[in-house]
Coordinates of C-alpha atoms in Angstrom, one line a residue:
M440 CA -49.9 39.5 -30.3
K441 CA -47.2 38.0 -28.2
C442 CA -47.3 34.4 -27.0
F443 CA -45.2 32.7 -24.4
E444 CA -45.5 30.2 -21.5
F445 CA -43.6 29.5 -18.3
H446 CA -43.5 26.9 -15.5
C447 CA -46.0 27.7 -12.7
K448 CA -47.5 25.1 -10.4
L449 CA -51.1 25.2 -9.4
K450 CA -50.2 25.3 -5.8
E451 CA -48.3 28.6 -6.5
L452 CA -51.1 30.2 -8.5
Q453 CA -54.8 29.3 -8.9
L454 CA -56.4 31.6 -11.4
L455 CA -60.0 30.9 -10.4
G456 CA -59.6 32.0 -6.8
T457 CA -57.1 34.8 -7.5
L458 CA -58.9 36.5 -10.4
N459 CA -62.5 36.0 -9.4
G460 CA -62.3 36.7 -5.7
G461 CA -63.1 40.4 -5.7
Q462 CA -59.6 41.9 -6.0
S463 CA -59.8 43.1 -9.5
F464 CA -62.8 43.6 -11.7
R465 CA -61.3 43.4 -15.1
W466 CA -61.0 39.7 -15.6
K467 CA -63.5 37.4 -17.2
K468 CA -63.5 33.7 -17.7
N469 CA -64.1 32.3 -21.2
I470 CA -64.3 28.8 -22.5
K471 CA -62.6 28.3 -25.9
D472 CA -62.6 24.9 -27.5
G473 CA -63.3 23.4 -24.1
I474 CA -60.3 25.2 -22.5
E475 CA -60.7 27.7 -19.7
Q476 CA -59.2 31.1 -20.4
W477 CA -59.0 34.2 -18.3
V478 CA -59.1 37.5 -20.3
G479 CA -58.1 40.7 -18.4
V480 CA -56.6 44.2 -18.7
F481 CA -53.7 45.6 -16.8
K482 CA -50.6 47.6 -17.6
E483 CA -52.4 48.9 -20.7
R484 CA -52.4 45.5 -22.3
V485 CA -54.9 42.7 -22.8
W486 CA -53.9 39.4 -21.4
V487 CA -55.3 35.9 -22.1
L488 CA -54.2 33.2 -19.7
E489 CA -54.6 29.5 -19.8
Q490 CA -53.5 27.3 -16.9
S491 CA -52.5 23.6 -16.8
F492 CA -51.0 21.6 -14.0
D493 CA -47.6 23.2 -14.2
T494 CA -47.7 25.7 -17.0
L495 CA -49.1 29.2 -17.6
K496 CA -49.8 30.0 -21.2
C497 CA -50.1 33.7 -22.1
Q498 CA -51.2 35.8 -25.1
V499 CA -50.7 39.5 -24.8
Y500 CA -52.3 42.1 -27.0
Q501 CA -50.6 45.5 -27.1
T502 CA -51.2 48.8 -28.9
P503 CA -49.3 49.3 -32.2
H504 CA -46.7 51.5 -30.7
D505 CA -46.0 49.1 -27.8
N506 CA -43.7 46.2 -28.9
M507 CA -42.4 44.8 -25.6
E508 CA -40.7 41.5 -25.9
N509 CA -41.8 38.2 -24.3
N510 CA -39.2 38.2 -21.5
E511 CA -40.3 41.7 -20.4
L512 CA -44.0 40.7 -20.6
E513 CA -43.3 37.6 -18.5
L514 CA -41.6 39.8 -15.9
I515 CA -44.7 42.1 -15.8
L516 CA -47.0 39.1 -15.3
R517 CA -44.8 37.6 -12.6
N518 CA -44.8 40.9 -10.7
Y519 CA -48.5 41.2 -11.0
F520 CA -49.0 37.8 -9.4
Q521 CA -46.0 38.4 -7.0
L522 CA -44.7 35.0 -8.1
D523 CA -41.0 35.8 -7.2
L524 CA -41.8 37.5 -3.9
I525 CA -43.8 34.9 -2.1
N526 CA -43.4 31.1 -2.1
L527 CA -47.0 30.1 -1.3
E528 CA -46.4 26.4 -0.7
E529 CA -44.0 27.2 2.1
H530 CA -46.3 29.9 3.6
Y531 CA -49.4 27.6 3.4
E532 CA -47.5 25.0 5.5
E533 CA -46.6 27.7 8.0
W534 CA -50.1 29.1 8.2
S535 CA -51.7 25.7 8.4
A536 CA -49.5 24.8 11.4
K537 CA -50.8 27.9 13.2
D538 CA -54.5 27.7 12.4
P539 CA -56.7 24.5 11.9
Y540 CA -59.3 26.6 10.1
F541 CA -56.7 27.8 7.6
K542 CA -55.5 24.2 7.2
E543 CA -58.9 23.1 6.2
A544 CA -59.5 26.0 3.8
A545 CA -56.1 25.4 2.1
K546 CA -57.3 22.0 0.8
Q547 CA -59.4 23.7 -1.8
F548 CA -58.2 27.3 -1.8
Y549 CA -54.5 26.7 -2.7
G550 CA -52.6 29.1 -4.8
I551 CA -54.6 32.2 -3.9
R552 CA -52.4 35.2 -4.6
I553 CA -52.6 38.9 -3.8
L554 CA -52.4 40.8 -7.1
Q555 CA -50.0 43.7 -7.2
Q556 CA -52.3 46.2 -8.9
E557 CA -51.8 49.7 -10.2
P558 CA -52.8 52.1 -7.4
V559 CA -54.9 54.4 -9.5
E560 CA -57.1 51.6 -10.9
N561 CA -57.3 50.0 -7.5
I562 CA -58.4 53.2 -5.7
F563 CA -61.2 54.0 -8.1
S564 CA -62.4 50.4 -8.5
F565 CA -62.9 50.2 -4.8
I566 CA -64.6 53.6 -4.6
C567 CA -67.0 52.0 -7.0
S568 CA -67.3 48.9 -4.8
Q569 CA -69.0 50.6 -1.9
N570 CA -72.5 49.3 -1.2
N571 CA -72.3 47.4 -4.4
H572 CA -72.2 44.0 -6.0
I573 CA -69.5 42.5 -8.2
S574 CA -71.4 42.6 -11.6
R575 CA -72.3 46.3 -11.1
I576 CA -68.8 47.2 -9.9
T577 CA -67.4 45.5 -13.0
S578 CA -69.8 47.5 -15.2
M579 CA -68.7 50.8 -13.6
V580 CA -65.0 50.0 -14.0
E581 CA -65.5 49.1 -17.6
K582 CA -67.4 52.4 -18.2
L583 CA -64.6 54.4 -16.6
A584 CA -62.1 52.7 -19.0
S585 CA -64.2 53.1 -22.1
F586 CA -65.1 56.8 -21.3
Y587 CA -61.7 58.0 -20.3
G588 CA -59.1 55.3 -21.1
S589 CA -57.2 54.6 -24.3
K590 CA -58.3 51.8 -26.7
I591 CA -55.9 48.9 -26.7
C592 CA -57.4 46.5 -29.2
D593 CA -60.5 44.6 -30.5
L594 CA -60.6 41.0 -29.5
N595 CA -63.4 38.6 -30.4
R596 CA -65.6 41.6 -31.2
V597 CA -65.0 43.2 -27.8
E598 CA -63.2 46.6 -27.5
Y599 CA -60.6 46.8 -24.7
Y600 CA -59.5 50.0 -23.0
S601 CA -56.8 50.9 -20.5
F602 CA -57.8 52.4 -17.2
P603 CA -57.9 56.2 -17.2
K604 CA -55.2 58.5 -16.0
L605 CA -55.6 60.6 -12.9
D606 CA -55.9 63.9 -14.8
D607 CA -58.7 62.5 -17.0
L608 CA -60.8 61.5 -13.9
A609 CA -60.0 64.9 -12.2
H610 CA -61.7 66.9 -14.9
P611 CA -64.7 68.8 -13.6
A612 CA -67.0 67.4 -16.3
V613 CA -66.5 63.9 -15.2
E614 CA -68.9 64.0 -12.3
E615 CA -71.9 64.9 -14.3
K616 CA -71.2 62.3 -17.0
L617 CA -70.8 59.5 -14.4
R618 CA -74.0 60.5 -12.7
T619 CA -75.9 60.2 -15.9
N620 CA -74.4 56.8 -16.4
G621 CA -75.5 55.2 -13.1
F622 CA -72.6 55.9 -10.7
G623 CA -74.8 57.8 -8.2
Y624 CA -73.0 59.4 -5.3
R625 CA -69.8 57.6 -6.4
A626 CA -69.5 60.1 -9.3
K627 CA -68.6 62.9 -6.9
Y628 CA -66.3 60.6 -4.9
I629 CA -64.4 59.7 -8.0
T630 CA -63.9 63.2 -9.3
K631 CA -63.1 64.7 -5.8
A632 CA -60.6 61.9 -5.0
A633 CA -58.9 62.3 -8.3
Q634 CA -58.6 66.0 -7.8
E635 CA -57.2 65.5 -4.3
I636 CA -54.6 63.0 -5.4
V637 CA -53.5 65.3 -8.2
S638 CA -53.2 68.2 -5.7
K639 CA -51.0 66.0 -3.4
G640 CA -48.6 65.1 -6.2
G641 CA -50.4 62.6 -8.3
T642 CA -48.8 59.2 -8.9
D643 CA -45.6 60.4 -7.1
W644 CA -47.7 60.8 -3.9
L645 CA -49.1 57.3 -4.4
E646 CA -45.6 55.9 -4.8
K647 CA -44.6 57.5 -1.5
L648 CA -47.5 55.6 0.2
K649 CA -45.7 52.4 -0.7
L650 CA -42.6 53.6 1.2
M651 CA -44.5 54.6 4.4
D652 CA -45.3 52.2 7.1
Y653 CA -48.8 50.6 6.9
V654 CA -50.4 52.8 9.5
D655 CA -49.3 56.1 7.9
A656 CA -50.2 55.0 4.4
K657 CA -53.7 54.1 5.6
K658 CA -54.1 57.4 7.4
N659 CA -53.1 59.3 4.2
L660 CA -55.6 57.3 2.1
I661 CA -58.5 58.0 4.5
T662 CA -58.0 61.8 3.9
L663 CA -59.3 61.2 0.3
T664 CA -63.0 61.7 -0.4
G665 CA -64.9 58.4 -0.5
I666 CA -62.3 56.3 1.2
G667 CA -62.9 54.9 4.7
P668 CA -61.0 52.2 6.7
K669 CA -62.2 49.2 4.7
V670 CA -61.4 50.7 1.3
A671 CA -58.1 52.1 2.5
D672 CA -57.1 48.6 3.7
C673 CA -58.0 47.1 0.4
I674 CA -55.8 49.6 -1.4
C675 CA -53.0 49.1 1.1
L676 CA -53.1 45.3 0.6
M677 CA -53.7 45.1 -3.2
S678 CA -51.6 47.9 -4.6
L679 CA -49.3 49.5 -2.0
G680 CA -47.5 46.4 -0.8
H681 CA -48.7 46.6 2.8
L682 CA -49.5 42.9 3.1
Q683 CA -50.5 43.1 6.8
A684 CA -53.6 45.2 6.0
I685 CA -56.9 43.4 6.9
P686 CA -60.0 44.8 5.2
V687 CA -62.8 44.1 7.7
D688 CA -66.3 44.1 6.2
T689 CA -69.4 42.4 7.6
H690 CA -68.4 39.1 6.1
M691 CA -65.0 39.2 7.7
Y692 CA -66.5 40.2 11.0
Q693 CA -68.7 37.1 10.9
I694 CA -65.7 34.9 10.2
A695 CA -63.9 36.4 13.1
A696 CA -66.9 36.1 15.5
R697 CA -67.6 32.5 14.5
L698 CA -64.1 31.1 14.4
Y699 CA -61.6 33.3 16.2
I700 CA -63.1 35.9 18.6
P701 CA -66.4 34.5 20.1
T702 CA -67.0 37.6 22.2
L703 CA -67.7 39.5 19.0
S704 CA -71.0 37.7 18.6
K705 CA -72.4 39.9 21.4
K706 CA -71.6 43.1 19.4
K707 CA -74.1 44.7 17.1
T708 CA -71.9 47.0 14.9
I709 CA -68.3 47.2 13.7
T710 CA -66.9 50.1 15.7
E711 CA -63.4 51.5 15.2
S712 CA -62.1 49.5 18.2
I713 CA -63.7 46.2 16.9
Y714 CA -62.3 46.8 13.5
K715 CA -58.8 47.2 15.0
E716 CA -59.3 44.2 17.3
I717 CA -60.1 41.9 14.3
G718 CA -57.2 43.2 12.3
D719 CA -54.8 42.9 15.2
H720 CA -55.9 39.4 16.0
F721 CA -55.0 38.2 12.5
R722 CA -51.8 40.2 12.4
N723 CA -50.8 38.6 15.7
L724 CA -51.7 35.1 14.4
Y725 CA -50.2 35.3 10.9
G726 CA -47.6 38.1 11.1
P727 CA -46.6 40.5 8.3
L728 CA -48.6 38.6 5.6
A729 CA -51.8 38.5 7.5
G730 CA -53.7 40.3 4.7
W731 CA -52.8 37.5 2.4
T732 CA -54.2 34.8 4.7
H733 CA -57.3 37.0 5.2
T734 CA -58.0 36.9 1.5
I735 CA -57.8 33.1 1.4
L736 CA -60.1 32.7 4.4
F737 CA -62.5 35.2 2.8
C738 CA -62.7 33.2 -0.4
A739 CA -63.0 29.9 1.5
D740 CA -66.0 31.1 3.5
L741 CA -68.0 32.4 0.5
K742 CA -70.7 29.6 0.6
K743 CA -69.0 27.1 -1.7
F744 CA -67.4 30.0 -3.7
K745 CA -68.5 28.5 -7.0
E746 CA -72.1 29.5 -6.2
V747 CA -70.9 33.0 -5.7
I748 CA -69.1 32.9 -9.0
N749 CA -72.2 31.7 -10.7
D750 CA -74.2 34.5 -9.1
D751 CA -71.8 37.1 -10.4
R752 CA -72.0 35.8 -13.9
E753 CA -75.8 35.7 -13.8
D754 CA -76.0 39.2 -12.2
K755 CA -77.8 38.3 -9.0
P756 CA -76.8 41.2 -6.8
N757 CA -78.3 40.3 -3.5
K758 CA -76.0 37.3 -2.9
R759 CA -72.9 39.3 -1.9
K760 CA -72.0 42.8 -1.2
K761 CA -68.5 44.0 -1.9
K762 CA -66.3 45.6 0.7

C-alpha cells in the first residue's frame, strides 16, 4: 500500500458530487472511525480517498508486480480529476455571471469535476446504463470486472478487480454468460461492441477519437452496437476529452424546458432536432466546457441529491433512471 496526500481545496474538488453523480460506477462511500472515505477502482489500482477542507489523503493498493511511486500515483489521480487542466473556481465565477440558475446551483454543488476515465470502461459501463438504475448498473459493472478482469487485492474482506480488456469482452462465449447473469439484451450489445472496436483497431481507434473533433468522434461512436446519441455524448464527455458534449436524457430535457427553453414544454418527445437544440443552447451559453456545466446542473436538480444518494444505497430503482 502507498500513502500520500496533497493540497486540494473543496472548491476545486467535491468528492460527493463528483464520485456519486452517475459518471463512474466503481466508487463507494464508507465511514471508518467516523471519517468519510471513498473507495474506488481505476487504472488497475484500488484507491481510498479522504477529504478535508484543503487536503486529499490517498491510499493506493496495487498488484504485487506494480510498484509505482507516490509522485507517479499522485499524477495519475490529478489527471483522473483533471485538477491541472481546469481551475474550477475561476470557471464557476464565469458561469455564474452568465446564468443565474447556475449561480444558485453553485452554492451547494461546488467542486464538481468531470472524471477523465478509461474509454473502455466508460463505454461498457454506459452500455449497461441504458434503461437502468444506478445500483443495478453498479452490480453489472462489478460482475464484468470479477468475471473478466484481473484481481488487484483483498481489502476489508472485499475482492477488487480491474476492468476487463477489450479482447476478453469480445470473446464469443461472453454473451451467453452475461445473459445468464442478468444482463438481458445488454449482453449482446457488450459482446458486439467489443468485437466492433477490436475490428476497428482496438484501443488505438479509441485514442484516435480523442484527436477528432467532437462531432466526428460522436458519429464514430454511434456506429457501435448499443450506442445511441446520449451514450455517445456521455463517452465523449467523460473519457474522450470532448467537454462540449451534452448528454440529453429526459431529466436534462425537463431542466431545459423549465429553465432555459420554455417552448420545449409543448413537445412530447426528444427528437433528433430537439436533442441538438438543447445541446446547442448550452454550448452557446457556456462555450467549450458546456458539458461540465451540464453535469453540475444535472446534479443540482436531482431532488436534493442526498435523497437520490440514499435511494441508490438502499436499492430503490424507481427513483432515477440512468442516461
